[in-house]
Amino acid sequence: MSEFEFPSDLLHRLREAHHVVVLTGAGISAESGIPTFREAQTGLWARYDPQELASPQALAHHPELVWQWYAWRRDLVRRAQPNPGHLALAALEKMVPRFTLITQNVDGLHQRAGSQEVVELHGNIMRTVCAANRHLVTEWASPPEGEAPRCPICGSVLRPDVVFFGEPLPPQALQTATAAVQTADVMLVVGTSGAVYPAAALPEIAKTHGAYVVEINPLPTPLSSLADVILRLPAGKALPALLAAAWPEHTPERL
Ligand code: OAD
């Protein structure tokens, strides 16, 4: 028996959907202990603005600082575990005929939770590429003492394979995401502030193409006004409960 009441229309649409698309942001990983972008950073990094560190300018002028910041975030990600929100989305993928999970997160927690169809719009923090030619460097590049590590192939500075502020998104990922939202019957928008484009435009495209849009976020966002249903709850509570309410007979006990 769920402690939440969901609108029957929402449960019906989920059960009947042919294609469910989910857009996630940093909020879904907050319950795994990874701080979101727009909340205060902690400890050593409290005085830095993530927007300034995650930038091509910072990499060019202060590569060692950028590397130390990413080393700290990588460490957080390595120690984090998928939470019930991630696990519920992995389970939801198995319930519906077609499912696409679009994430702005770079932490890989959806894949670790078992999600298969994941479109990474902003890259993945655990991969390392070189700044000049995007050579993929597989060996672990440890945080430098003095200067940033360099590509063994071309010698340019290495960087995490993530999209920095002001950089374009990987074209293939954006294309896949845009195509997916156009055929979605239901779109769940989970834990994103809707502040960063083009990801923030995806729910509107979905809506224009007839999708039923559901926002799951404890706080209002600019996307709230286009949602058909708003669940003002943390994702780790809302998603398992929603799954259990829509498919009471199938939901695994561990959720
Ligand atoms: P933000 O940090 O902007 O927003 C996080 C959202 O999650 C906020 O709206 C919170 O209210 C919400 N939230 C917090 N805890 C939650 C919980 N337990 N369950 C559900 N929601 C919760 O993160 P994003 O929207 O992901 O881009 O930010 C988008 C992009 O901006 C990031 O991918 C990153 C950043 O700059 C790049 O690095 C290119």
XYZ file of C-alpha atoms and ligand atoms in Angstrom:
294
model
C 0.000 0.000 0.000
C 1.561 3.286 -1.118
C 1.722 6.253 1.236
C 1.084 8.517 -1.797
C -2.051 9.129 -3.829
C -1.374 9.492 -7.550
C -3.942 10.825 -10.028
C -5.631 7.856 -11.739
C -5.045 9.524 -15.115
C -1.289 9.409 -14.510
C -1.347 5.703 -13.602
C -3.534 4.897 -16.596
C -1.309 6.810 -19.029
C 1.811 5.122 -17.702
C 0.313 1.654 -18.038
C -0.952 2.369 -21.549
C 2.118 4.203 -22.844
C 4.012 2.837 -25.856
C 7.002 5.081 -25.339
C 8.003 6.532 -21.989
C 10.793 9.108 -21.999
C 12.496 10.327 -18.845
C 14.716 13.387 -18.483
C 16.834 13.390 -15.348
C 19.018 16.040 -13.744
C 21.252 16.334 -10.735
C 18.279 16.053 -8.346
C 17.937 12.308 -8.911
C 21.496 11.761 -7.697
C 21.146 14.116 -4.720
C 19.870 11.203 -2.607
C 23.046 9.289 -3.540
C 25.083 12.060 -1.928
C 26.199 13.891 -5.081
C 25.566 17.621 -4.673
C 23.450 19.321 -7.351
C 24.929 22.156 -9.392
C 22.853 24.958 -8.021
C 23.232 24.158 -4.330
C 26.217 25.291 -2.311
C 29.287 23.137 -2.785
C 30.837 21.814 0.358
C 34.203 21.787 2.058
C 37.221 22.816 0.037
C 35.167 23.735 -2.996
C 32.583 25.918 -1.269
C 34.136 29.115 -2.565
C 34.181 28.049 -6.217
C 31.328 28.377 -8.668
C 30.864 25.143 -10.658
C 30.036 27.231 -13.728
C 33.492 28.749 -13.579
C 35.332 25.474 -13.001
C 33.483 23.505 -15.662
C 34.500 25.784 -18.488
C 36.915 25.745 -21.419
C 38.421 28.994 -20.087
C 39.187 27.438 -16.700
C 40.778 24.415 -18.390
C 42.937 26.699 -20.523
C 44.062 28.984 -17.695
C 43.915 26.799 -14.572
C 44.044 23.171 -15.745
C 45.362 21.884 -12.409
C 42.455 23.505 -10.529
C 39.922 22.025 -12.974
C 41.541 18.605 -12.583
C 41.439 18.791 -8.809
C 37.765 19.729 -8.859
C 36.936 16.823 -11.179
C 39.086 14.451 -9.149
C 36.964 15.410 -6.133
C 33.721 14.883 -8.079
C 34.971 11.582 -9.511
C 35.739 10.416 -6.033
C 32.216 11.297 -4.892
C 30.767 9.435 -7.869
C 32.934 6.361 -7.291
C 31.778 6.129 -3.693
C 28.089 6.828 -4.483
C 25.498 4.108 -4.985
C 22.354 4.239 -7.135
C 19.351 5.153 -4.969
C 15.726 3.920 -5.145
C 14.957 6.582 -7.781
C 17.608 5.204 -10.157
C 16.487 1.640 -9.435
C 12.833 2.473 -10.089
C 13.709 3.906 -13.504
C 15.667 0.758 -14.372
C 12.586 -1.267 -13.386
C 10.242 1.018 -15.342
C 12.267 0.355 -18.499
C 11.186 -3.294 -18.268
C 7.490 -2.449 -17.847
C 6.860 -0.452 -21.011
C 7.213 -1.324 -24.705
C 9.661 1.493 -25.432
C 11.720 3.507 -23.012
C 14.360 6.221 -23.354
C 16.241 7.689 -20.427
C 17.841 11.037 -21.221
C 20.159 12.269 -18.515
C 22.061 15.471 -17.918
C 24.032 13.675 -15.242
C 27.596 12.606 -15.843
C 27.769 10.169 -12.922
C 26.787 6.905 -14.670
C 24.469 5.951 -11.771
C 21.587 5.099 -14.129
C 23.722 2.491 -15.890
C 24.943 1.155 -12.552
C 21.290 0.814 -11.493
C 20.640 -1.344 -14.556
C 19.173 1.119 -17.058
C 19.965 0.088 -20.644
C 18.718 2.861 -22.941
C 20.579 5.846 -21.544
C 21.325 8.959 -23.558
C 24.071 10.975 -21.869
C 23.563 14.578 -22.931
C 26.455 15.993 -20.924
C 28.987 13.168 -21.190
C 30.432 10.965 -18.458
C 32.798 12.092 -15.758
C 34.629 8.768 -15.544
C 35.881 8.961 -19.130
C 38.970 10.993 -19.980
C 39.610 12.535 -23.381
C 42.109 15.031 -24.696
C 41.080 18.620 -25.203
C 42.424 18.980 -28.735
C 41.337 15.805 -30.513
C 39.041 13.981 -28.109
C 41.329 10.940 -28.063
C 39.842 8.585 -25.511
C 42.404 7.808 -22.839
C 41.589 4.654 -20.988
C 44.206 4.532 -18.292
C 43.420 6.359 -15.104
C 44.792 9.885 -15.263
C 45.443 10.802 -11.657
C 45.085 14.388 -10.453
C 48.310 16.220 -11.190
C 50.636 17.645 -8.593
C 51.646 20.645 -10.625
C 50.284 20.551 -14.120
C 47.422 18.824 -15.886
C 48.053 15.384 -17.406
C 48.638 15.199 -21.154
C 47.380 12.968 -23.934
C 49.802 10.129 -24.697
C 48.834 10.354 -28.390
C 48.916 14.063 -29.237
C 50.223 15.768 -26.103
C 47.268 18.083 -25.533
C 45.798 18.596 -22.068
C 43.478 15.840 -20.862
C 39.985 16.580 -19.601
C 36.987 14.646 -18.342
C 34.614 13.720 -21.167
C 31.883 16.088 -20.011
C 30.220 19.074 -21.611
C 31.552 22.287 -20.117
C 29.432 25.434 -19.810
C 29.210 27.122 -23.175
C 30.143 23.999 -25.148
C 27.840 22.271 -27.620
C 26.251 18.952 -26.659
C 27.376 15.735 -28.374
C 25.351 15.938 -31.611
C 24.350 12.265 -31.705
C 23.041 12.319 -28.112
C 21.058 15.492 -28.726
C 19.612 14.087 -31.925
C 18.566 10.834 -30.239
C 17.007 12.753 -27.345
C 15.114 15.146 -29.613
C 13.764 12.293 -31.714
C 12.727 10.361 -28.587
C 10.684 13.160 -27.045
C 8.762 13.550 -30.293
C 7.339 10.048 -30.021
C 6.837 9.964 -26.240
C 3.365 9.303 -24.820
C 4.541 10.084 -21.306
C 7.548 12.129 -20.270
C 8.844 12.205 -16.702
C 11.007 15.228 -15.880
C 12.939 14.328 -12.753
C 15.263 16.417 -10.594
C 16.217 19.109 -13.048
C 16.061 22.860 -12.529
C 15.252 23.343 -16.225
C 17.846 26.083 -16.321
C 20.278 24.696 -18.892
C 19.484 24.492 -22.590
C 19.054 22.623 -24.859
C 18.114 19.900 -22.339
C 15.506 22.193 -20.788
C 13.737 22.493 -24.147
C 13.042 18.749 -24.390
C 9.887 18.669 -22.186
C 8.335 21.412 -24.274
C 9.063 19.533 -27.506
C 7.488 16.443 -25.939
C 4.434 18.426 -24.891
C 4.037 19.953 -28.348
C 4.071 16.446 -29.791
C 1.324 15.295 -27.475
C 3.159 13.797 -24.498
C 1.707 13.813 -21.012
C 4.392 15.564 -18.958
C 5.052 14.764 -15.301
C 7.442 16.783 -13.167
C 9.047 15.152 -10.138
C 10.873 17.754 -8.094
C 10.439 19.012 -4.510
C 10.719 22.594 -5.799
C 9.024 24.550 -8.584
C 10.992 25.102 -11.797
C 10.415 26.982 -15.052
C 9.213 23.649 -16.460
C 6.429 23.292 -13.865
C 3.980 25.366 -15.893
C 3.940 22.907 -18.777
C 3.542 19.780 -16.639
C 0.234 17.902 -16.656
C 1.011 16.510 -13.224
C 3.500 17.709 -10.629
C 4.809 15.469 -7.863
C 6.485 17.692 -5.283
C 8.498 14.861 -3.816
C 12.082 13.626 -3.799
C 12.690 11.263 -6.714
C 13.811 8.431 -4.419
C 10.365 8.423 -2.809
C 8.151 9.364 -5.768
C 9.494 6.973 -8.410
C 9.317 3.667 -6.487
C 5.862 4.612 -5.198
C 4.670 5.557 -8.679
C 5.912 2.282 -10.097
C 4.244 0.310 -7.333
C 0.977 2.179 -7.850
C 0.984 1.682 -11.639
C 2.094 -1.982 -11.608
C 1.306 -3.306 -8.129
C 1.674 -6.881 -9.361
C 5.169 -6.484 -10.873
C 7.226 -4.189 -8.722
C 10.202 -5.958 -7.190
C 10.229 -6.011 -3.408
C 13.552 -4.219 -3.147
C 12.059 -1.013 -4.511
P 20.446 21.589 -10.889
O 21.440 21.558 -9.790
O 20.314 22.836 -11.688
O 18.991 21.274 -10.350
C 18.710 20.198 -9.520
C 17.213 20.103 -9.362
O 16.939 18.945 -8.625
C 16.568 21.277 -8.624
O 15.417 21.721 -9.328
C 16.160 20.667 -7.277
O 14.965 21.226 -6.750
C 15.944 19.230 -7.662
N 16.115 18.239 -6.589
C 16.909 18.327 -5.490
N 16.804 17.200 -4.774
C 15.925 16.391 -5.415
C 15.412 15.085 -5.167
N 15.783 14.369 -4.102
N 14.534 14.571 -6.061
C 14.144 15.281 -7.141
N 14.605 16.506 -7.421
C 15.488 17.055 -6.577
O 20.776 20.342 -11.813
P 20.425 20.093 -13.333
O 19.056 20.583 -13.662
O 20.770 18.690 -13.616
O 25.474 20.873 -16.939
O 21.462 21.014 -14.038
C 21.512 20.970 -15.420
C 22.917 21.109 -15.881
O 23.472 22.277 -15.328
C 23.863 20.020 -15.399
O 23.844 18.882 -16.195
C 25.167 20.698 -15.545
C 24.797 21.982 -14.883
O 25.503 23.017 -15.198
C 26.711 20.721 -17.383
O 27.614 20.357 -16.659
C 26.875 21.032 -18.829
